[in-house]
PDB file of C-alpha atoms and ligand atoms in Angstrom:
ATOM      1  CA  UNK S   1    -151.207 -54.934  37.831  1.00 52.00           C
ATOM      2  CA  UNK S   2    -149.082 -57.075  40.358  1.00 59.00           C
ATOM      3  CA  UNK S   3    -147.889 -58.419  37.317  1.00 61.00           C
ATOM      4  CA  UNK S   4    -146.398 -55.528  35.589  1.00 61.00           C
ATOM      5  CA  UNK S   5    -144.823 -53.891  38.216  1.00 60.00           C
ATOM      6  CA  UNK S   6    -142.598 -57.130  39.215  1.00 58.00           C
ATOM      7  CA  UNK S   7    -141.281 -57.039  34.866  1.00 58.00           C
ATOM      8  CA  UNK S   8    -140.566 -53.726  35.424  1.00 56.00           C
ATOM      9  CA  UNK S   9    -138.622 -53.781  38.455  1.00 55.00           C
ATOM     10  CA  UNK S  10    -136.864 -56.904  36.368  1.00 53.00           C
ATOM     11  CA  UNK S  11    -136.278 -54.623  33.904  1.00 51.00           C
ATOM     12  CA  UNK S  12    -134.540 -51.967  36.564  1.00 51.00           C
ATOM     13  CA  UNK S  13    -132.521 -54.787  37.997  1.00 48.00           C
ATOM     14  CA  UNK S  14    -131.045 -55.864  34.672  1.00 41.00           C
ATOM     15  CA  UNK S  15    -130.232 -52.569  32.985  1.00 43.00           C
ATOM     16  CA  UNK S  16    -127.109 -50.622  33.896  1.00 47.00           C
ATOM     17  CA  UNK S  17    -126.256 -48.365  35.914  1.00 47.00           C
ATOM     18  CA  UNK S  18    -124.433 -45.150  34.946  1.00 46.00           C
ATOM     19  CA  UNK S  19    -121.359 -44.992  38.011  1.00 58.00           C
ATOM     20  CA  UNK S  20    -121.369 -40.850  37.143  1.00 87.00           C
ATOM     21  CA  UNK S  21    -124.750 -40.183  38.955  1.00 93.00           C
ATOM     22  CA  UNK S  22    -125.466 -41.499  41.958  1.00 94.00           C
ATOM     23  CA  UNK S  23    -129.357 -42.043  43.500  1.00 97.00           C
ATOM     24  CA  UNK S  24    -129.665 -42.042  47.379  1.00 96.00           C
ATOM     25  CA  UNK S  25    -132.539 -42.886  49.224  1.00 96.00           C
ATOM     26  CA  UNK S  26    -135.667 -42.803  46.383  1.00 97.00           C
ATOM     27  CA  UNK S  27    -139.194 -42.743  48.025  1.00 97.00           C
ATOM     28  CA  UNK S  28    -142.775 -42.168  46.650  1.00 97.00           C
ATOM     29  CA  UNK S  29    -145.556 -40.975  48.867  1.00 96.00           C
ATOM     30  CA  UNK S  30    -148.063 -43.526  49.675  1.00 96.00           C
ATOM     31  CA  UNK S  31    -151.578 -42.794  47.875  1.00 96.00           C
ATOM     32  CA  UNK S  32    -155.350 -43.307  48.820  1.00 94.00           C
ATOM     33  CA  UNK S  33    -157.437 -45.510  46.089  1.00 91.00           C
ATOM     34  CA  UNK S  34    -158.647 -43.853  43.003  1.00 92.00           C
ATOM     35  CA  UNK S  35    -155.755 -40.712  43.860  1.00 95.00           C
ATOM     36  CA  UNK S  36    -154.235 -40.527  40.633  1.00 96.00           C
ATOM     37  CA  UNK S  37    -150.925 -38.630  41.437  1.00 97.00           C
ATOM     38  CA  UNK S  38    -148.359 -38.615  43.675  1.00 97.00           C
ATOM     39  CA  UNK S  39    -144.596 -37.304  44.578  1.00 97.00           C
ATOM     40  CA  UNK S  40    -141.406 -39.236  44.194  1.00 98.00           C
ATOM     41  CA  UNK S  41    -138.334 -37.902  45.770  1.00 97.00           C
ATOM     42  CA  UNK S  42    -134.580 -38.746  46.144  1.00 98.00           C
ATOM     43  CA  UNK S  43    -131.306 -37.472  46.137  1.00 98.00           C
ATOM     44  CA  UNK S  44    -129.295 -37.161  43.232  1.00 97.00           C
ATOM     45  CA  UNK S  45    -125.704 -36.728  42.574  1.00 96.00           C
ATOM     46  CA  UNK S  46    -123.647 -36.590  39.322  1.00 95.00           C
ATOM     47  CA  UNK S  47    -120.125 -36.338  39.570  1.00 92.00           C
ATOM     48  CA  UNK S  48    -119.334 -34.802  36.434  1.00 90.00           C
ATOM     49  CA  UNK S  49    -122.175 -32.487  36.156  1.00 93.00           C
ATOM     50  CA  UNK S  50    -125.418 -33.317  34.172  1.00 95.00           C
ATOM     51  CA  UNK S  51    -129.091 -32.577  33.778  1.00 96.00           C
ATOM     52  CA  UNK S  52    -132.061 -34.579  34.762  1.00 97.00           C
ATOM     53  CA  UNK S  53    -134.038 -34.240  31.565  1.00 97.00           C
ATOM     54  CA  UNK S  54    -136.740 -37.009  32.040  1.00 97.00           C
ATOM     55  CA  UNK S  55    -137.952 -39.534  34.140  1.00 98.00           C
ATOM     56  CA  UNK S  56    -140.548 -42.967  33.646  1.00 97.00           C
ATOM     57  CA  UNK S  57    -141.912 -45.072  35.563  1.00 98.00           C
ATOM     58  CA  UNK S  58    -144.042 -48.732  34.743  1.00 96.00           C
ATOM     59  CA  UNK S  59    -146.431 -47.310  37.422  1.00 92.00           C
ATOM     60  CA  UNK S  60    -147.471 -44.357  35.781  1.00 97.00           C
ATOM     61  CA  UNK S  61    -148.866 -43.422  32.403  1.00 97.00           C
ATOM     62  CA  UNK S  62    -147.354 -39.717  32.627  1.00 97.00           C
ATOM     63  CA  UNK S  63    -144.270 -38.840  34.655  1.00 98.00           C
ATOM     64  CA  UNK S  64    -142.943 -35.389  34.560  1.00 98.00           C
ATOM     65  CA  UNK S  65    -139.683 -33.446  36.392  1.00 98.00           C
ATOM     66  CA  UNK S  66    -141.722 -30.790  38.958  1.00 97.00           C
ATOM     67  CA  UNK S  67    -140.782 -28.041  40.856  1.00 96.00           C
ATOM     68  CA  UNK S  68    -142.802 -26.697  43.974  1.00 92.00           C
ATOM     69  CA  UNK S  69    -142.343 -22.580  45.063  1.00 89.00           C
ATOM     70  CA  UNK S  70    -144.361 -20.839  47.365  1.00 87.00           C
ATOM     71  CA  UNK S  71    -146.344 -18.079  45.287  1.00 88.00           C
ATOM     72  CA  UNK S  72    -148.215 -15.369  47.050  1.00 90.00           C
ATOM     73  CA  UNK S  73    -148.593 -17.905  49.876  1.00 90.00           C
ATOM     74  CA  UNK S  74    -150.160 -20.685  48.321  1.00 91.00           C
ATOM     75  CA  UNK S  75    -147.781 -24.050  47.492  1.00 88.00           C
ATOM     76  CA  UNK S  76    -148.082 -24.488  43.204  1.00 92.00           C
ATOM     77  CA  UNK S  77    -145.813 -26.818  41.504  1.00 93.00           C
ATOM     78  CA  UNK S  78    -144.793 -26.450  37.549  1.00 94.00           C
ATOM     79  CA  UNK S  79    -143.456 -28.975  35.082  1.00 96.00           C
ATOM     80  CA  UNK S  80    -139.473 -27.787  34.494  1.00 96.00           C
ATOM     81  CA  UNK S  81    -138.309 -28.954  31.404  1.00 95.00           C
ATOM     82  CA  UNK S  82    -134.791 -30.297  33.288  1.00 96.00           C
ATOM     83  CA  UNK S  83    -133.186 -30.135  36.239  1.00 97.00           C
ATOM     84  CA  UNK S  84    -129.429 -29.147  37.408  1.00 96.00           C
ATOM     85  CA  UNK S  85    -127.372 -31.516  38.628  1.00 96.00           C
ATOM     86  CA  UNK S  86    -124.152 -29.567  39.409  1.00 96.00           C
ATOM     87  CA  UNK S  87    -121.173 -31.534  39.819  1.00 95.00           C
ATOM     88  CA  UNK S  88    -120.717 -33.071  42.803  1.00 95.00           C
ATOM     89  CA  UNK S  89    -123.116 -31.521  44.585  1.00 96.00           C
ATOM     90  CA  UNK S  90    -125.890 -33.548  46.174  1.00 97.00           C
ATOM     91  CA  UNK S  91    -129.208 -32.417  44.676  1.00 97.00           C
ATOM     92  CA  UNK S  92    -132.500 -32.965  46.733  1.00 97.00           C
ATOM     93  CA  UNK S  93    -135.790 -34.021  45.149  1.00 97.00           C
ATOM     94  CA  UNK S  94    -138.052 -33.592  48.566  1.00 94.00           C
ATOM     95  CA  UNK S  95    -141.260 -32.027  49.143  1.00 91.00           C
ATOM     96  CA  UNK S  96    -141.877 -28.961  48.944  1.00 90.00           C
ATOM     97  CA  UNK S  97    -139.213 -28.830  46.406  1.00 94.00           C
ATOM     98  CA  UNK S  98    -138.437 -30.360  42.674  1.00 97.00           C
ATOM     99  CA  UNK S  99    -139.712 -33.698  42.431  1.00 97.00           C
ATOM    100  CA  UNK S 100    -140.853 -36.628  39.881  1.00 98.00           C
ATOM    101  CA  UNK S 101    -144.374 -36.066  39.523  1.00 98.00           C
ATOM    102  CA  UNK S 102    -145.811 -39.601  39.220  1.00 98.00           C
ATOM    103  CA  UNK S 103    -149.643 -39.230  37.041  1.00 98.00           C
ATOM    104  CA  UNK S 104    -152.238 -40.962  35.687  1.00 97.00           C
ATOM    105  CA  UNK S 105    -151.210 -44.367  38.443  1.00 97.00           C
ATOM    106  CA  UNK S 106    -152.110 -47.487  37.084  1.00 95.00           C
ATOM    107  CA  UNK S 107    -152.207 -48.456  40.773  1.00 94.00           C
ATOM    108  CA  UNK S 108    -152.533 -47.597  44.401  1.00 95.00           C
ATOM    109  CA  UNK S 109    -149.076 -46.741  46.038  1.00 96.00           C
ATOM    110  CA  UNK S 110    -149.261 -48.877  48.933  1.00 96.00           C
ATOM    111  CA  UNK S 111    -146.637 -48.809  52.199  1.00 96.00           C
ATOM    112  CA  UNK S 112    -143.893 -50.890  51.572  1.00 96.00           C
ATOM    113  CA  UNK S 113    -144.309 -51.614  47.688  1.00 96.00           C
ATOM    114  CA  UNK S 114    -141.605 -50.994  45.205  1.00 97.00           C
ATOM    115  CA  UNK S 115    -141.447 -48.356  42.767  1.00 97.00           C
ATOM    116  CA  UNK S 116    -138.885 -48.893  39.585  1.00 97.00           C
ATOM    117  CA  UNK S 117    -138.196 -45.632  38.271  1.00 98.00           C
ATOM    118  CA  UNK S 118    -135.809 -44.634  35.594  1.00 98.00           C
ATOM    119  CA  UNK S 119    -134.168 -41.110  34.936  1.00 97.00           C
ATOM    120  CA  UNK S 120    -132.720 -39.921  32.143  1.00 97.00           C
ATOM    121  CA  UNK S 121    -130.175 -37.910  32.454  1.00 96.00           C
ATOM    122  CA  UNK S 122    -128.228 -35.856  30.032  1.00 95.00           C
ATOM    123  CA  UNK S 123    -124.446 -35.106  30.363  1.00 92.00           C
ATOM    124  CA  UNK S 124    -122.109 -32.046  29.718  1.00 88.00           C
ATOM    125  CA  UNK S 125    -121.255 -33.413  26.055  1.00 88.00           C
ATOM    126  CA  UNK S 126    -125.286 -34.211  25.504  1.00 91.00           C
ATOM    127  CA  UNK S 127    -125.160 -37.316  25.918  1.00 91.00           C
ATOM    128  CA  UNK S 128    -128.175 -39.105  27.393  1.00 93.00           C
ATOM    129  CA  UNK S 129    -128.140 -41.814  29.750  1.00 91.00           C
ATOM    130  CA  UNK S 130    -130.436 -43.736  31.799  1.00 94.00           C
ATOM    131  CA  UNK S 131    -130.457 -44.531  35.940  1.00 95.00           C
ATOM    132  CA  UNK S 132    -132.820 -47.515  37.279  1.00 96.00           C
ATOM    133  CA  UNK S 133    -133.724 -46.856  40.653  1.00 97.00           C
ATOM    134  CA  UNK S 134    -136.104 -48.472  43.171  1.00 97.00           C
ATOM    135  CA  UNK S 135    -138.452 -46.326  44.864  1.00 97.00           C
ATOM    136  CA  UNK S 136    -139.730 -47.343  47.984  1.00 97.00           C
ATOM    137  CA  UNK S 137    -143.139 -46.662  49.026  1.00 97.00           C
ATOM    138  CA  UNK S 138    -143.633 -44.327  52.417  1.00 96.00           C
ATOM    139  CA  UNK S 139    -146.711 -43.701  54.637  1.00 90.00           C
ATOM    140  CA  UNK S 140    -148.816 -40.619  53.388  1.00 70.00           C
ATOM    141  CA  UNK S 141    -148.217 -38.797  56.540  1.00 72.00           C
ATOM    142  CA  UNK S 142    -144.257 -38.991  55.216  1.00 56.00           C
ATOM    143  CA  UNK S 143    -144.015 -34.982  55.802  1.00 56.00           C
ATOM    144  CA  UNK S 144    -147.489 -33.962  55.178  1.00 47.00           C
ATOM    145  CA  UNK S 145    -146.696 -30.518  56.550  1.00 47.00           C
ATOM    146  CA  UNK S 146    -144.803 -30.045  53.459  1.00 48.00           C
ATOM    147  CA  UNK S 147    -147.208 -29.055  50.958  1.00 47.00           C
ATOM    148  CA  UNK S 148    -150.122 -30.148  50.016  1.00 49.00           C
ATOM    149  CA  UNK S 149    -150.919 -32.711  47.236  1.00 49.00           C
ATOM    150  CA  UNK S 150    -148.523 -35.097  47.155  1.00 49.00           C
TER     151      UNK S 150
HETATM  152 CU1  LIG Y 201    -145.797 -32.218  41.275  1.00 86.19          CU
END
């Protein structure tokens, strides 16, 4: 497991970056053992406008782009199939709100561990791209008023 998760964030390291979207500040919530989902969140800006259209992630066997609403006063979240990224606007991915659904873990998210995530991200003229970012593991009490969950 150890194993895997140091290639990938290799893997993240070595690839490059697109300069036209920028990632600030990615974090995934801590888990429990045996919890096999969890919340990763960031903010994301593109400079020329673009769409988050998919994201992956070494740690997780399905990853999907989620948004949270309140609905008749109970927190549900649904799969979107993309995500706005107006230009130059700073998007936030925070709970309570869209985030990358991390599922099916292939390990505990501990404090402190790494996360390599990768987002693919479609621009104006439909061209897709991908962004390597780090994720850095935060305490499960990270704003656990916000929705329940994740
Ligand atoms: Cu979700």
């Amino acid at each position: 497991m150890r194993k895997a998760l140091i290639a990938g964030l290799l893997l993240a390291v070595s690839s490059v970056c697109l300069a036209q979207v920028q990632v600030t500040n990615p974090w995934v919530r801590a888990t429990v053992a045996q919890q096999k989902a969890t919340g990763a969140f960031m903010s994301i800006t593109a400079s020329k406008g673009a769409r988050l259209v998919e994201a992956r992630s070494p740690g997780a066997g399905v990853v999907e782009i989620h948004e949270m609403k309140m609905e008749n006063n109970v927190m549900r979240m649904r799969a979107v199939q993309a995500l706005d990224l107006p230009a130059g606007k700073a998007v936030e991915l925070k709970p309570g709100g869209y985030h990358v659904m991390l599922m099916e873990l292939r390990q505990q998210m501990k404090e402190g561990d790494s996360v390599p995530i990768t987002l693919i991200v479609e621009g104006p003229d439909k061209k897709r791209e991908t962004v390597d970012v780090k994720a850095v593991v935060r305490a499960l009490t990270a704003n656990a008023s916000k929705g329940p969950g994740h």
